[in-house]
Backbone as a ProteinNet text record, in pm:
[ID]
protein_1_A
[PRIMARY]
MKNKKKALYLYEALELRSEYDARIKTLKDCLPESKQNREVFIYSR
[TERTIARY]
2961.8	2822.4	2773.6	2708.8	2661.6	2534.5	2521.6	2400.7	2294.1	2184.1	2081.8	1956.6	1974.3	1858.8	1805.9	1674.4	1614.3	1607.6	1637.1	1629.2	1482.5	1449	1314.1	1320	1251.6	1254.8	1162.5	1188.8	1113.5	964.1	926.1	784.5	717.4	790.8	735.6	716.7	812.9	803	685.1	665.9	554	420.2	414.2	290.6	257.2	358.9	336.9	293.5	355.1	321.7	175.8	129.6	-9.1	-106	-68	-152.3	-161.6	-48.5	-48.6	-126.4	-111.9	-186.6	-337.2	-380.9	-523.4	-573.1	-492.2	-531.7	-537.9	-441.8	-441.4	-563.9	-599.5	-717.9	-843.7	-854.7	-970.7	-980.5	-868.1	-868.8	-900.3	-849.1	-878.8	-1027.3	-1089	-1231.8	-1317.6	-1262.3	-1335.9	-1328.7	-1240.5	-1225.3	-1349.1	-1387.6	-1508.2	-1499.4	-1383.4	-1374.1	-1390.4	-1352.9	-1372.9	-1520	-1590.6	-1733.4	-1810.9	-1767.5	-1834.4	-1820.9	-1706.6	-1685.1	-1772.2	-1810.8	-1892.5	-2040.6	-2082.2	-2224.1	-2259	-2332	-2372.6	-2525.4	-2578.4	-2723.1	-2762.2	-2860.6	-2909.3	-3050.1	-3064.2	-3194.7	-3260.9	-3382.6	-3456.4	-3585.5	-3626.3	-3747.4	-3852.4
-3454.3	-3438.3	-3299.3	-3230.9	-3094.7	-3095.2	-2992.2	-2973.1	-2911	-2980.6	-2934.1	-2882.3	-2815.4	-2758.6	-2637.5	-2625.2	-2506.2	-2398.6	-2277.2	-2166.3	-2130.9	-2108.5	-2065.7	-1916.1	-1841	-1696.8	-1651.2	-1531.7	-1479.3	-1471.2	-1423.3	-1411.3	-1548.6	-1649.2	-1784.5	-1838.4	-1811.8	-1855.8	-1788.1	-1660.2	-1587.3	-1638	-1669.2	-1722.2	-1859.1	-1944.2	-2075.6	-2061	-1968.5	-1947.9	-1906.1	-1814.9	-1769.8	-1882.3	-1966.5	-2079.6	-2179.4	-2209.1	-2301.5	-2244.5	-2114.1	-2050.9	-2062.4	-2044.5	-2055.6	-2198.4	-2295.7	-2436.2	-2471	-2422.2	-2448.4	-2385.7	-2264.5	-2198.6	-2278.9	-2327.2	-2407.4	-2534.7	-2600.4	-2722.9	-2694.3	-2584.7	-2548.8	-2519.1	-2457.7	-2426.7	-2553.1	-2662.2	-2789.4	-2865.1	-2823.7	-2892.7	-2873	-2975.1	-2963.8	-2851.5	-2830.4	-2726.3	-2586.1	-2566.1	-2434.2	-2413.4	-2521.7	-2509.4	-2474.8	-2526.6	-2495.7	-2347.7	-2289.4	-2148.7	-2058	-2104.9	-2022.5	-2031.7	-2141.2	-2159.7	-2091.4	-1985	-1911.3	-1910.3	-1958.7	-1959.9	-1857.5	-1776.7	-1676.1	-1717.1	-1734.7	-1774.7	-1651.5	-1626.6	-1514.6	-1570.3	-1509.7	-1553.3	-1446.9
-12738	-12777	-12736.7	-12827.2	-12800.6	-12718	-12638.6	-12558.8	-12648.6	-12672.8	-12766.9	-12696.6	-12582.1	-12511.1	-12587.2	-12591.2	-12650.2	-12543.5	-12579.8	-12485.9	-12462.3	-12336.9	-12301.8	-12275.5	-12358.5	-12344.9	-12233.7	-12183.9	-12071.3	-12101.7	-12217.8	-12250.6	-12257.1	-12302.2	-12305	-12163.6	-12077.1	-11938.3	-11868.6	-11894.3	-11832.2	-11883.5	-12011	-12069	-12008.7	-11997	-11935.2	-11790.2	-11718.9	-11577.9	-11562.3	-11645.4	-11634.5	-11671.4	-11767.2	-11803.8	-11688.7	-11626.6	-11513.1	-11395.2	-11369.7	-11260.8	-11283.7	-11407.5	-11439.6	-11418.5	-11457.6	-11437.8	-11290.1	-11213	-11068.4	-11003.3	-11042.7	-10986.1	-11018.1	-11140.4	-11180	-11096.2	-11076.5	-10996.3	-10850.4	-10796.8	-10657.3	-10639.4	-10740.4	-10733	-10732.2	-10780.2	-10783.1	-10651	-10562.3	-10434.4	-10347.3	-10271.7	-10188.4	-10085.1	-10024.9	-9922.4	-9979.8	-10105.1	-10164.7	-10200.6	-10231.8	-10259.5	-10133.3	-10018.9	-9892.5	-9860.1	-9891.4	-9861.6	-9948.1	-10064.8	-10154.1	-10122.3	-10059.8	-10030.3	-9899	-9910.9	-9791.9	-9789.1	-9679.2	-9663.5	-9559.6	-9592.8	-9499.9	-9457.8	-9328.2	-9276.3	-9214.9	-9253.8	-9193.3	-9134.2	-9026.6	-8958.1	-8965.6
[MASK]
+++++++++++++++++++++++++++++++++++++++++++++

């Protein structure tokens, strides 16, 4: 039986990697601990 794997070219792998990185960043931004780091309150008297 022949091996029928499709070759994944370098440009396709790089494109997939950047897409996954963007999705991971979006999900990390949704985490509660990342929201706490963005909220900065300045109190002045």
